[in-house]
């Protein structure tokens, strides 16, 4: 039976900032119903969106006697301008169906995020597969995703500030229990719950297999649809095993950027970092933004 879920929590990104770890941590909480697939991408997939809220609710095994919120984590929800529809579709559903959405957005040093992003690209050759524009040796979508203020504005202009929680990836990595307490308070769920699996790093890029040209279709049509039916603790090992069968080697080191590329990235991000600093009061002093001045 599908229950009329009225409260959703969306981890909207950013990519390579700890969204998988946060999703897996919160999935332990008894008052949280995690989605059957971590990234349903409902609001960016046109076919899914057209099926409406009744289909959206089938993504959870939600028990209103136990659960307070339904959780998903789709990083494609913060990839404007390439994927422009997520925030406005979420807002449309919120207004039409009288349901509540809360959002968690995780950020990190944009230079480090872009390095992780490009390392991830090496893993599956995404930039080549999807014909992403390469500027100064960097896939430009990697820079757009690191424009955190631009991504946040899609939500801040539609939803109240109290429905948006902004986290730093380094804090989640170094002080996971403290961050999780903050998240629980934000979600109005039991803050005394003790999370157990908070030391394991989820979804690292280094050491992952570099997949061959057959993997994308195998993943889309076979692996991902089947794995979502496995018990949650078996999904990552099963996916790793399948990826290994379609690999041509392993990523041995992170993507390296030159000083010229670093300067180019910071020039592209300067105004966005300025806005993040001034409007959202984010302390960027520990990021690799040396040489930039902030008002």
PDB file of C-alpha atoms in Angstrom:
ATOM      1  CA  UNK A   1       0.000   0.000   0.000  1.00  0.00           C
ATOM      2  CA  UNK A   2       1.275   3.482  -0.885  1.00  0.00           C
ATOM      3  CA  UNK A   3       0.712   6.014   1.879  1.00  0.00           C
ATOM      4  CA  UNK A   4       0.074   9.697   1.153  1.00  0.00           C
ATOM      5  CA  UNK A   5       3.502  10.955   2.176  1.00  0.00           C
ATOM      6  CA  UNK A   6       3.328  14.633   3.050  1.00  0.00           C
ATOM      7  CA  UNK A   7       6.938  15.403   3.991  1.00  0.00           C
ATOM      8  CA  UNK A   8       9.963  14.879   1.760  1.00  0.00           C
ATOM      9  CA  UNK A   9      13.650  15.532   2.402  1.00  0.00           C
ATOM     10  CA  UNK A  10      15.810  15.993  -0.682  1.00  0.00           C
ATOM     11  CA  UNK A  11      19.598  15.942  -0.595  1.00  0.00           C
ATOM     12  CA  UNK A  12      20.053  17.995  -3.757  1.00  0.00           C
ATOM     13  CA  UNK A  13      23.855  17.918  -4.109  1.00  0.00           C
ATOM     14  CA  UNK A  14      26.426  19.008  -4.788  1.00  0.00           C
ATOM     15  CA  UNK A  15      28.011  16.166  -6.713  1.00  0.00           C
ATOM     16  CA  UNK A  16      31.163  14.734  -5.058  1.00  0.00           C
ATOM     17  CA  UNK A  17      30.425  16.499  -1.755  1.00  0.00           C
ATOM     18  CA  UNK A  18      29.344  13.606   0.455  1.00  0.00           C
ATOM     19  CA  UNK A  19      25.725  13.141  -0.603  1.00  0.00           C
ATOM     20  CA  UNK A  20      26.067   9.352  -0.676  1.00  0.00           C
ATOM     21  CA  UNK A  21      27.557   9.274   2.808  1.00  0.00           C
ATOM     22  CA  UNK A  22      24.846  11.542   4.220  1.00  0.00           C
ATOM     23  CA  UNK A  23      22.095   9.505   2.566  1.00  0.00           C
ATOM     24  CA  UNK A  24      23.486   6.254   3.979  1.00  0.00           C
ATOM     25  CA  UNK A  25      23.884   7.756   7.442  1.00  0.00           C
ATOM     26  CA  UNK A  26      20.325   9.104   7.545  1.00  0.00           C
ATOM     27  CA  UNK A  27      18.926   5.844   6.164  1.00  0.00           C
ATOM     28  CA  UNK A  28      19.794   4.301   9.560  1.00  0.00           C
ATOM     29  CA  UNK A  29      17.431   6.630  11.417  1.00  0.00           C
ATOM     30  CA  UNK A  30      14.162   4.875  12.275  1.00  0.00           C
ATOM     31  CA  UNK A  31      12.102   7.997  11.530  1.00  0.00           C
ATOM     32  CA  UNK A  32      13.545   8.333   8.031  1.00  0.00           C
ATOM     33  CA  UNK A  33      12.242   6.334   5.066  1.00  0.00           C
ATOM     34  CA  UNK A  34      15.056   6.147   2.471  1.00  0.00           C
ATOM     35  CA  UNK A  35      14.098   5.869  -1.175  1.00  0.00           C
ATOM     36  CA  UNK A  36      14.519   2.454  -2.762  1.00  0.00           C
ATOM     37  CA  UNK A  37      17.100   3.968  -5.106  1.00  0.00           C
ATOM     38  CA  UNK A  38      19.310   6.723  -3.695  1.00  0.00           C
ATOM     39  CA  UNK A  39      19.027   8.881  -6.825  1.00  0.00           C
ATOM     40  CA  UNK A  40      15.577   8.546  -8.423  1.00  0.00           C
ATOM     41  CA  UNK A  41      16.048  11.839 -10.324  1.00  0.00           C
ATOM     42  CA  UNK A  42      12.272  12.103 -10.494  1.00  0.00           C
ATOM     43  CA  UNK A  43      12.195  15.851 -11.079  1.00  0.00           C
ATOM     44  CA  UNK A  44      14.776  15.796 -13.878  1.00  0.00           C
ATOM     45  CA  UNK A  45      13.480  12.763 -15.770  1.00  0.00           C
ATOM     46  CA  UNK A  46      10.618  13.926 -17.979  1.00  0.00           C
ATOM     47  CA  UNK A  47       9.012  10.473 -18.164  1.00  0.00           C
ATOM     48  CA  UNK A  48       8.987  10.094 -14.376  1.00  0.00           C
ATOM     49  CA  UNK A  49       7.714  13.629 -13.817  1.00  0.00           C
ATOM     50  CA  UNK A  50       4.739  13.065 -16.110  1.00  0.00           C
ATOM     51  CA  UNK A  51       3.598  10.154 -13.925  1.00  0.00           C
ATOM     52  CA  UNK A  52       2.867  12.548 -11.057  1.00  0.00           C
ATOM     53  CA  UNK A  53       2.990  12.365  -7.282  1.00  0.00           C
ATOM     54  CA  UNK A  54       1.290   8.964  -7.074  1.00  0.00           C
ATOM     55  CA  UNK A  55       4.299   7.461  -8.862  1.00  0.00           C
ATOM     56  CA  UNK A  56       6.726   9.533  -6.785  1.00  0.00           C
ATOM     57  CA  UNK A  57       5.316   8.075  -3.583  1.00  0.00           C
ATOM     58  CA  UNK A  58       5.974   4.510  -4.795  1.00  0.00           C
ATOM     59  CA  UNK A  59       9.713   5.172  -4.463  1.00  0.00           C
ATOM     60  CA  UNK A  60       9.454   4.579  -0.690  1.00  0.00           C
ATOM     61  CA  UNK A  61       8.279   1.930   1.717  1.00  0.00           C
ATOM     62  CA  UNK A  62       6.763   4.567   3.961  1.00  0.00           C
ATOM     63  CA  UNK A  63       4.970   3.760   7.204  1.00  0.00           C
ATOM     64  CA  UNK A  64       3.303   6.861   8.708  1.00  0.00           C
ATOM     65  CA  UNK A  65       3.231   5.164  12.102  1.00  0.00           C
ATOM     66  CA  UNK A  66       7.048   5.150  12.114  1.00  0.00           C
ATOM     67  CA  UNK A  67       8.450   7.578   9.569  1.00  0.00           C
ATOM     68  CA  UNK A  68       8.475  11.365   9.722  1.00  0.00           C
ATOM     69  CA  UNK A  69      10.030  12.062   6.327  1.00  0.00           C
ATOM     70  CA  UNK A  70      10.809  10.393   3.001  1.00  0.00           C
ATOM     71  CA  UNK A  71      14.449  10.822   1.963  1.00  0.00           C
ATOM     72  CA  UNK A  72      16.098  10.830  -1.442  1.00  0.00           C
ATOM     73  CA  UNK A  73      19.412  12.187  -2.762  1.00  0.00           C
ATOM     74  CA  UNK A  74      19.528  13.199  -6.426  1.00  0.00           C
ATOM     75  CA  UNK A  75      22.552  15.314  -7.307  1.00  0.00           C
ATOM     76  CA  UNK A  76      20.982  16.143 -10.679  1.00  0.00           C
ATOM     77  CA  UNK A  77      18.668  18.522  -8.800  1.00  0.00           C
ATOM     78  CA  UNK A  78      21.531  21.038  -8.575  1.00  0.00           C
ATOM     79  CA  UNK A  79      22.896  21.016 -12.109  1.00  0.00           C
ATOM     80  CA  UNK A  80      21.526  24.142 -13.724  1.00  0.00           C
ATOM     81  CA  UNK A  81      21.663  25.298 -16.454  1.00  0.00           C
ATOM     82  CA  UNK A  82      22.171  21.852 -17.998  1.00  0.00           C
ATOM     83  CA  UNK A  83      19.228  20.364 -16.060  1.00  0.00           C
ATOM     84  CA  UNK A  84      16.992  23.381 -15.457  1.00  0.00           C
ATOM     85  CA  UNK A  85      13.649  21.950 -14.294  1.00  0.00           C
ATOM     86  CA  UNK A  86      14.127  20.360 -10.861  1.00  0.00           C
ATOM     87  CA  UNK A  87      13.444  23.272  -8.493  1.00  0.00           C
ATOM     88  CA  UNK A  88      10.447  24.613 -10.382  1.00  0.00           C
ATOM     89  CA  UNK A  89       8.901  21.147 -10.658  1.00  0.00           C
ATOM     90  CA  UNK A  90       9.407  20.516  -6.941  1.00  0.00           C
ATOM     91  CA  UNK A  91       7.778  23.866  -6.192  1.00  0.00           C
ATOM     92  CA  UNK A  92       4.898  23.036  -8.525  1.00  0.00           C
ATOM     93  CA  UNK A  93       4.284  19.743  -6.731  1.00  0.00           C
ATOM     94  CA  UNK A  94       4.526  21.416  -3.330  1.00  0.00           C
ATOM     95  CA  UNK A  95       1.883  23.971  -4.311  1.00  0.00           C
ATOM     96  CA  UNK A  96      -0.490  21.654  -6.130  1.00  0.00           C
ATOM     97  CA  UNK A  97      -0.336  18.694  -3.753  1.00  0.00           C
ATOM     98  CA  UNK A  98       0.133  20.558  -0.441  1.00  0.00           C
ATOM     99  CA  UNK A  99       3.227  18.582   0.499  1.00  0.00           C
ATOM    100  CA  UNK A 100       6.284  19.886   2.311  1.00  0.00           C
ATOM    101  CA  UNK A 101       9.850  19.716   1.036  1.00  0.00           C
ATOM    102  CA  UNK A 102      13.076  20.282   2.916  1.00  0.00           C
ATOM    103  CA  UNK A 103      16.431  20.493   1.176  1.00  0.00           C
ATOM    104  CA  UNK A 104      19.972  19.648   2.203  1.00  0.00           C
ATOM    105  CA  UNK A 105      22.787  21.047   0.066  1.00  0.00           C
ATOM    106  CA  UNK A 106      26.398  20.078   0.763  1.00  0.00           C
ATOM    107  CA  UNK A 107      29.343  22.106  -0.521  1.00  0.00           C
ATOM    108  CA  UNK A 108      33.121  21.886  -0.366  1.00  0.00           C
ATOM    109  CA  UNK A 109      36.183  23.711  -1.658  1.00  0.00           C
ATOM    110  CA  UNK A 110      35.219  24.121  -5.341  1.00  0.00           C
ATOM    111  CA  UNK A 111      38.750  23.328  -6.542  1.00  0.00           C
ATOM    112  CA  UNK A 112      38.699  20.032  -4.664  1.00  0.00           C
ATOM    113  CA  UNK A 113      35.176  19.304  -5.877  1.00  0.00           C
ATOM    114  CA  UNK A 114      36.204  19.861  -9.496  1.00  0.00           C
ATOM    115  CA  UNK A 115      39.212  17.582  -9.061  1.00  0.00           C
ATOM    116  CA  UNK A 116      36.917  14.853  -7.704  1.00  0.00           C
ATOM    117  CA  UNK A 117      34.416  15.530 -10.482  1.00  0.00           C
ATOM    118  CA  UNK A 118      37.082  15.175 -13.181  1.00  0.00           C
ATOM    119  CA  UNK A 119      38.431  12.023 -11.524  1.00  0.00           C
ATOM    120  CA  UNK A 120      34.872  10.678 -11.660  1.00  0.00           C
ATOM    121  CA  UNK A 121      34.776  11.590 -15.355  1.00  0.00           C
ATOM    122  CA  UNK A 122      37.902   9.494 -15.898  1.00  0.00           C
ATOM    123  CA  UNK A 123      36.091   6.567 -14.303  1.00  0.00           C
ATOM    124  CA  UNK A 124      33.278   6.495 -16.842  1.00  0.00           C
ATOM    125  CA  UNK A 125      34.535   8.910 -19.521  1.00  0.00           C
ATOM    126  CA  UNK A 126      31.385  10.978 -19.012  1.00  0.00           C
ATOM    127  CA  UNK A 127      32.582  14.167 -20.671  1.00  0.00           C
ATOM    128  CA  UNK A 128      33.401  12.242 -23.822  1.00  0.00           C
ATOM    129  CA  UNK A 129      30.175  10.227 -23.746  1.00  0.00           C
ATOM    130  CA  UNK A 130      27.923  13.227 -23.286  1.00  0.00           C
ATOM    131  CA  UNK A 131      29.902  15.661 -25.461  1.00  0.00           C
ATOM    132  CA  UNK A 132      30.397  18.118 -22.616  1.00  0.00           C
ATOM    133  CA  UNK A 133      32.291  21.258 -23.643  1.00  0.00           C
ATOM    134  CA  UNK A 134      35.932  21.147 -22.536  1.00  0.00           C
ATOM    135  CA  UNK A 135      37.351  24.573 -21.625  1.00  0.00           C
ATOM    136  CA  UNK A 136      40.974  24.955 -20.565  1.00  0.00           C
ATOM    137  CA  UNK A 137      41.092  21.169 -20.211  1.00  0.00           C
ATOM    138  CA  UNK A 138      38.146  21.140 -17.760  1.00  0.00           C
ATOM    139  CA  UNK A 139      34.618  19.867 -18.577  1.00  0.00           C
ATOM    140  CA  UNK A 140      32.639  23.073 -18.176  1.00  0.00           C
ATOM    141  CA  UNK A 141      29.695  21.412 -16.357  1.00  0.00           C
ATOM    142  CA  UNK A 142      32.178  20.683 -13.540  1.00  0.00           C
ATOM    143  CA  UNK A 143      32.586  24.433 -13.118  1.00  0.00           C
ATOM    144  CA  UNK A 144      28.842  25.142 -13.356  1.00  0.00           C
ATOM    145  CA  UNK A 145      28.074  22.597 -10.633  1.00  0.00           C
ATOM    146  CA  UNK A 146      30.617  24.378  -8.417  1.00  0.00           C
ATOM    147  CA  UNK A 147      28.701  27.647  -8.727  1.00  0.00           C
ATOM    148  CA  UNK A 148      26.993  26.914  -5.447  1.00  0.00           C
ATOM    149  CA  UNK A 149      25.208  30.260  -5.088  1.00  0.00           C
ATOM    150  CA  UNK A 150      23.735  29.869  -8.567  1.00  0.00           C
ATOM    151  CA  UNK A 151      22.460  26.390  -7.736  1.00  0.00           C
ATOM    152  CA  UNK A 152      21.092  27.524  -4.360  1.00  0.00           C
ATOM    153  CA  UNK A 153      19.228  30.454  -5.890  1.00  0.00           C
ATOM    154  CA  UNK A 154      16.957  28.014  -7.730  1.00  0.00           C
ATOM    155  CA  UNK A 155      15.619  26.929  -4.335  1.00  0.00           C
ATOM    156  CA  UNK A 156      16.004  30.069  -2.218  1.00  0.00           C
ATOM    157  CA  UNK A 157      13.790  32.040  -4.603  1.00  0.00           C
ATOM    158  CA  UNK A 158      11.007  29.438  -4.299  1.00  0.00           C
ATOM    159  CA  UNK A 159      11.227  28.038  -0.772  1.00  0.00           C
ATOM    160  CA  UNK A 160      11.632  29.627   2.675  1.00  0.00           C
ATOM    161  CA  UNK A 161      15.134  29.789   4.116  1.00  0.00           C
ATOM    162  CA  UNK A 162      14.141  27.571   7.057  1.00  0.00           C
ATOM    163  CA  UNK A 163      13.512  24.711   4.593  1.00  0.00           C
ATOM    164  CA  UNK A 164      17.066  24.750   3.246  1.00  0.00           C
ATOM    165  CA  UNK A 165      20.058  23.415   5.187  1.00  0.00           C
ATOM    166  CA  UNK A 166      23.525  24.208   3.873  1.00  0.00           C
ATOM    167  CA  UNK A 167      26.358  21.924   5.014  1.00  0.00           C
ATOM    168  CA  UNK A 168      30.117  21.808   4.507  1.00  0.00           C
ATOM    169  CA  UNK A 169      31.527  18.477   3.295  1.00  0.00           C
ATOM    170  CA  UNK A 170      34.632  18.799   5.467  1.00  0.00           C
ATOM    171  CA  UNK A 171      32.471  19.114   8.572  1.00  0.00           C
ATOM    172  CA  UNK A 172      30.540  15.997   7.589  1.00  0.00           C
ATOM    173  CA  UNK A 173      33.813  14.126   7.116  1.00  0.00           C
ATOM    174  CA  UNK A 174      35.509  15.343  10.309  1.00  0.00           C
ATOM    175  CA  UNK A 175      32.528  15.623  12.671  1.00  0.00           C
ATOM    176  CA  UNK A 176      29.804  13.358  11.262  1.00  0.00           C
ATOM    177  CA  UNK A 177      27.895  12.883  14.525  1.00  0.00           C
ATOM    178  CA  UNK A 178      27.707  16.627  15.162  1.00  0.00           C
ATOM    179  CA  UNK A 179      26.529  17.306  11.612  1.00  0.00           C
ATOM    180  CA  UNK A 180      23.969  14.516  11.852  1.00  0.00           C
ATOM    181  CA  UNK A 181      22.617  16.040  15.056  1.00  0.00           C
ATOM    182  CA  UNK A 182      22.184  19.316  13.162  1.00  0.00           C
ATOM    183  CA  UNK A 183      20.402  17.499  10.347  1.00  0.00           C
ATOM    184  CA  UNK A 184      18.089  15.674  12.762  1.00  0.00           C
ATOM    185  CA  UNK A 185      17.136  18.957  14.403  1.00  0.00           C
ATOM    186  CA  UNK A 186      16.490  20.455  10.964  1.00  0.00           C
ATOM    187  CA  UNK A 187      14.199  17.524  10.116  1.00  0.00           C
ATOM    188  CA  UNK A 188      12.429  17.519  13.499  1.00  0.00           C
ATOM    189  CA  UNK A 189      13.395  13.912  14.180  1.00  0.00           C
ATOM    190  CA  UNK A 190      14.981  12.307  17.234  1.00  0.00           C
ATOM    191  CA  UNK A 191      18.367  13.987  17.810  1.00  0.00           C
ATOM    192  CA  UNK A 192      19.336  11.415  20.453  1.00  0.00           C
ATOM    193  CA  UNK A 193      19.568   8.587  17.904  1.00  0.00           C
ATOM    194  CA  UNK A 194      23.083   7.128  17.750  1.00  0.00           C
ATOM    195  CA  UNK A 195      24.313   6.482  14.240  1.00  0.00           C
ATOM    196  CA  UNK A 196      26.572   3.451  13.911  1.00  0.00           C
ATOM    197  CA  UNK A 197      28.170   3.418  10.461  1.00  0.00           C
ATOM    198  CA  UNK A 198      29.643   6.926  10.422  1.00  0.00           C
ATOM    199  CA  UNK A 199      33.305   6.202   9.777  1.00  0.00           C
ATOM    200  CA  UNK A 200      33.127   4.571   6.365  1.00  0.00           C
ATOM    201  CA  UNK A 201      33.809   6.722   3.302  1.00  0.00           C
ATOM    202  CA  UNK A 202      31.134   6.191   0.656  1.00  0.00           C
ATOM    203  CA  UNK A 203      31.617   6.514  -3.088  1.00  0.00           C
ATOM    204  CA  UNK A 204      35.343   7.473  -3.311  1.00  0.00           C
ATOM    205  CA  UNK A 205      36.676   7.858  -6.853  1.00  0.00           C
ATOM    206  CA  UNK A 206      40.256   6.690  -6.399  1.00  0.00           C
ATOM    207  CA  UNK A 207      40.599   2.939  -6.881  1.00  0.00           C
ATOM    208  CA  UNK A 208      37.355   2.595  -8.803  1.00  0.00           C
ATOM    209  CA  UNK A 209      37.373   0.642 -12.074  1.00  0.00           C
ATOM    210  CA  UNK A 210      37.471   2.544 -15.345  1.00  0.00           C
ATOM    211  CA  UNK A 211      34.485   1.109 -17.196  1.00  0.00           C
ATOM    212  CA  UNK A 212      34.355   0.183 -20.865  1.00  0.00           C
ATOM    213  CA  UNK A 213      31.902   1.348 -23.543  1.00  0.00           C
ATOM    214  CA  UNK A 214      29.367  -1.398 -22.751  1.00  0.00           C
ATOM    215  CA  UNK A 215      28.855  -0.345 -19.121  1.00  0.00           C
ATOM    216  CA  UNK A 216      26.526   2.690 -19.596  1.00  0.00           C
ATOM    217  CA  UNK A 217      23.725   0.633 -21.173  1.00  0.00           C
ATOM    218  CA  UNK A 218      24.362  -2.277 -18.831  1.00  0.00           C
ATOM    219  CA  UNK A 219      24.070   0.076 -15.858  1.00  0.00           C
ATOM    220  CA  UNK A 220      20.965   1.882 -17.135  1.00  0.00           C
ATOM    221  CA  UNK A 221      18.917  -1.106 -18.271  1.00  0.00           C
ATOM    222  CA  UNK A 222      20.146  -4.005 -16.123  1.00  0.00           C
ATOM    223  CA  UNK A 223      22.390  -3.239 -13.135  1.00  0.00           C
ATOM    224  CA  UNK A 224      20.681  -0.251 -11.487  1.00  0.00           C
ATOM    225  CA  UNK A 225      17.085  -1.525 -11.957  1.00  0.00           C
ATOM    226  CA  UNK A 226      17.982  -4.914 -10.470  1.00  0.00           C
ATOM    227  CA  UNK A 227      20.178  -3.742  -7.602  1.00  0.00           C
ATOM    228  CA  UNK A 228      17.488  -1.535  -6.077  1.00  0.00           C
ATOM    229  CA  UNK A 229      15.612  -4.736  -5.114  1.00  0.00           C
ATOM    230  CA  UNK A 230      18.536  -6.066  -3.062  1.00  0.00           C
ATOM    231  CA  UNK A 231      18.813  -5.412   0.688  1.00  0.00           C
ATOM    232  CA  UNK A 232      20.457  -2.030   1.197  1.00  0.00           C
ATOM    233  CA  UNK A 233      23.696  -3.434   2.671  1.00  0.00           C
ATOM    234  CA  UNK A 234      24.252  -5.588  -0.434  1.00  0.00           C
ATOM    235  CA  UNK A 235      23.764  -2.902  -3.071  1.00  0.00           C
ATOM    236  CA  UNK A 236      27.220  -1.304  -3.051  1.00  0.00           C
ATOM    237  CA  UNK A 237      29.124  -4.632  -3.089  1.00  0.00           C
ATOM    238  CA  UNK A 238      26.900  -5.909  -5.911  1.00  0.00           C
ATOM    239  CA  UNK A 239      27.387  -2.753  -7.973  1.00  0.00           C
ATOM    240  CA  UNK A 240      31.161  -2.864  -7.414  1.00  0.00           C
ATOM    241  CA  UNK A 241      31.267  -6.465  -8.581  1.00  0.00           C
ATOM    242  CA  UNK A 242      29.276  -5.692 -11.728  1.00  0.00           C
ATOM    243  CA  UNK A 243      31.379  -2.633 -12.539  1.00  0.00           C
ATOM    244  CA  UNK A 244      34.491  -4.784 -12.195  1.00  0.00           C
ATOM    245  CA  UNK A 245      33.258  -7.096 -14.927  1.00  0.00           C
ATOM    246  CA  UNK A 246      33.087  -4.145 -17.333  1.00  0.00           C
ATOM    247  CA  UNK A 247      36.357  -2.468 -16.329  1.00  0.00           C
ATOM    248  CA  UNK A 248      39.534  -1.752 -18.258  1.00  0.00           C
ATOM    249  CA  UNK A 249      41.623  -0.897 -15.193  1.00  0.00           C
ATOM    250  CA  UNK A 250      41.519   1.236 -12.059  1.00  0.00           C
ATOM    251  CA  UNK A 251      41.901   4.926 -11.303  1.00  0.00           C
ATOM    252  CA  UNK A 252      45.343   5.179  -9.709  1.00  0.00           C
ATOM    253  CA  UNK A 253      45.404   8.874  -8.827  1.00  0.00           C
ATOM    254  CA  UNK A 254      43.200  11.925  -8.794  1.00  0.00           C
ATOM    255  CA  UNK A 255      42.853  14.255 -11.744  1.00  0.00           C
ATOM    256  CA  UNK A 256      45.679  16.813 -11.721  1.00  0.00           C
ATOM    257  CA  UNK A 257      45.096  20.506 -12.471  1.00  0.00           C
ATOM    258  CA  UNK A 258      47.740  22.996 -13.514  1.00  0.00           C
ATOM    259  CA  UNK A 259      48.210  26.456 -12.025  1.00  0.00           C
ATOM    260  CA  UNK A 260      46.755  27.889 -15.233  1.00  0.00           C
ATOM    261  CA  UNK A 261      43.642  25.742 -14.841  1.00  0.00           C
ATOM    262  CA  UNK A 262      43.317  26.717 -11.199  1.00  0.00           C
ATOM    263  CA  UNK A 263      43.418  30.418 -12.086  1.00  0.00           C
ATOM    264  CA  UNK A 264      40.863  29.869 -14.838  1.00  0.00           C
ATOM    265  CA  UNK A 265      38.504  28.063 -12.448  1.00  0.00           C
ATOM    266  CA  UNK A 266      38.757  30.804  -9.822  1.00  0.00           C
ATOM    267  CA  UNK A 267      38.114  33.506 -12.409  1.00  0.00           C
ATOM    268  CA  UNK A 268      34.990  31.651 -13.517  1.00  0.00           C
ATOM    269  CA  UNK A 269      33.806  31.153  -9.933  1.00  0.00           C
ATOM    270  CA  UNK A 270      34.789  34.506  -8.444  1.00  0.00           C
ATOM    271  CA  UNK A 271      31.394  36.249  -8.513  1.00  0.00           C
ATOM    272  CA  UNK A 272      29.585  33.112  -7.350  1.00  0.00           C
ATOM    273  CA  UNK A 273      31.961  32.627  -4.410  1.00  0.00           C
ATOM    274  CA  UNK A 274      31.492  36.306  -3.567  1.00  0.00           C
ATOM    275  CA  UNK A 275      27.716  35.818  -3.456  1.00  0.00           C
ATOM    276  CA  UNK A 276      28.047  32.643  -1.401  1.00  0.00           C
ATOM    277  CA  UNK A 277      30.200  34.548   1.080  1.00  0.00           C
ATOM    278  CA  UNK A 278      28.007  37.645   1.312  1.00  0.00           C
ATOM    279  CA  UNK A 279      24.471  36.263   0.935  1.00  0.00           C
ATOM    280  CA  UNK A 280      24.809  32.871   2.609  1.00  0.00           C
ATOM    281  CA  UNK A 281      27.557  33.830   5.094  1.00  0.00           C
ATOM    282  CA  UNK A 282      29.727  30.863   4.125  1.00  0.00           C
ATOM    283  CA  UNK A 283      33.281  30.955   5.457  1.00  0.00           C
ATOM    284  CA  UNK A 284      35.415  30.332   2.363  1.00  0.00           C
ATOM    285  CA  UNK A 285      38.732  31.260   4.000  1.00  0.00           C
ATOM    286  CA  UNK A 286      39.888  27.645   4.130  1.00  0.00           C
ATOM    287  CA  UNK A 287      39.115  26.983   0.487  1.00  0.00           C
ATOM    288  CA  UNK A 288      41.730  27.152  -2.265  1.00  0.00           C
ATOM    289  CA  UNK A 289      40.634  30.643  -3.271  1.00  0.00           C
ATOM    290  CA  UNK A 290      43.851  32.443  -2.383  1.00  0.00           C
ATOM    291  CA  UNK A 291      44.191  35.748  -4.184  1.00  0.00           C
ATOM    292  CA  UNK A 292      40.453  36.446  -4.298  1.00  0.00           C
ATOM    293  CA  UNK A 293      39.084  39.345  -2.310  1.00  0.00           C
ATOM    294  CA  UNK A 294      35.658  39.257  -0.660  1.00  0.00           C
ATOM    295  CA  UNK A 295      33.583  42.205   0.439  1.00  0.00           C
TER     296      UNK A 295
END
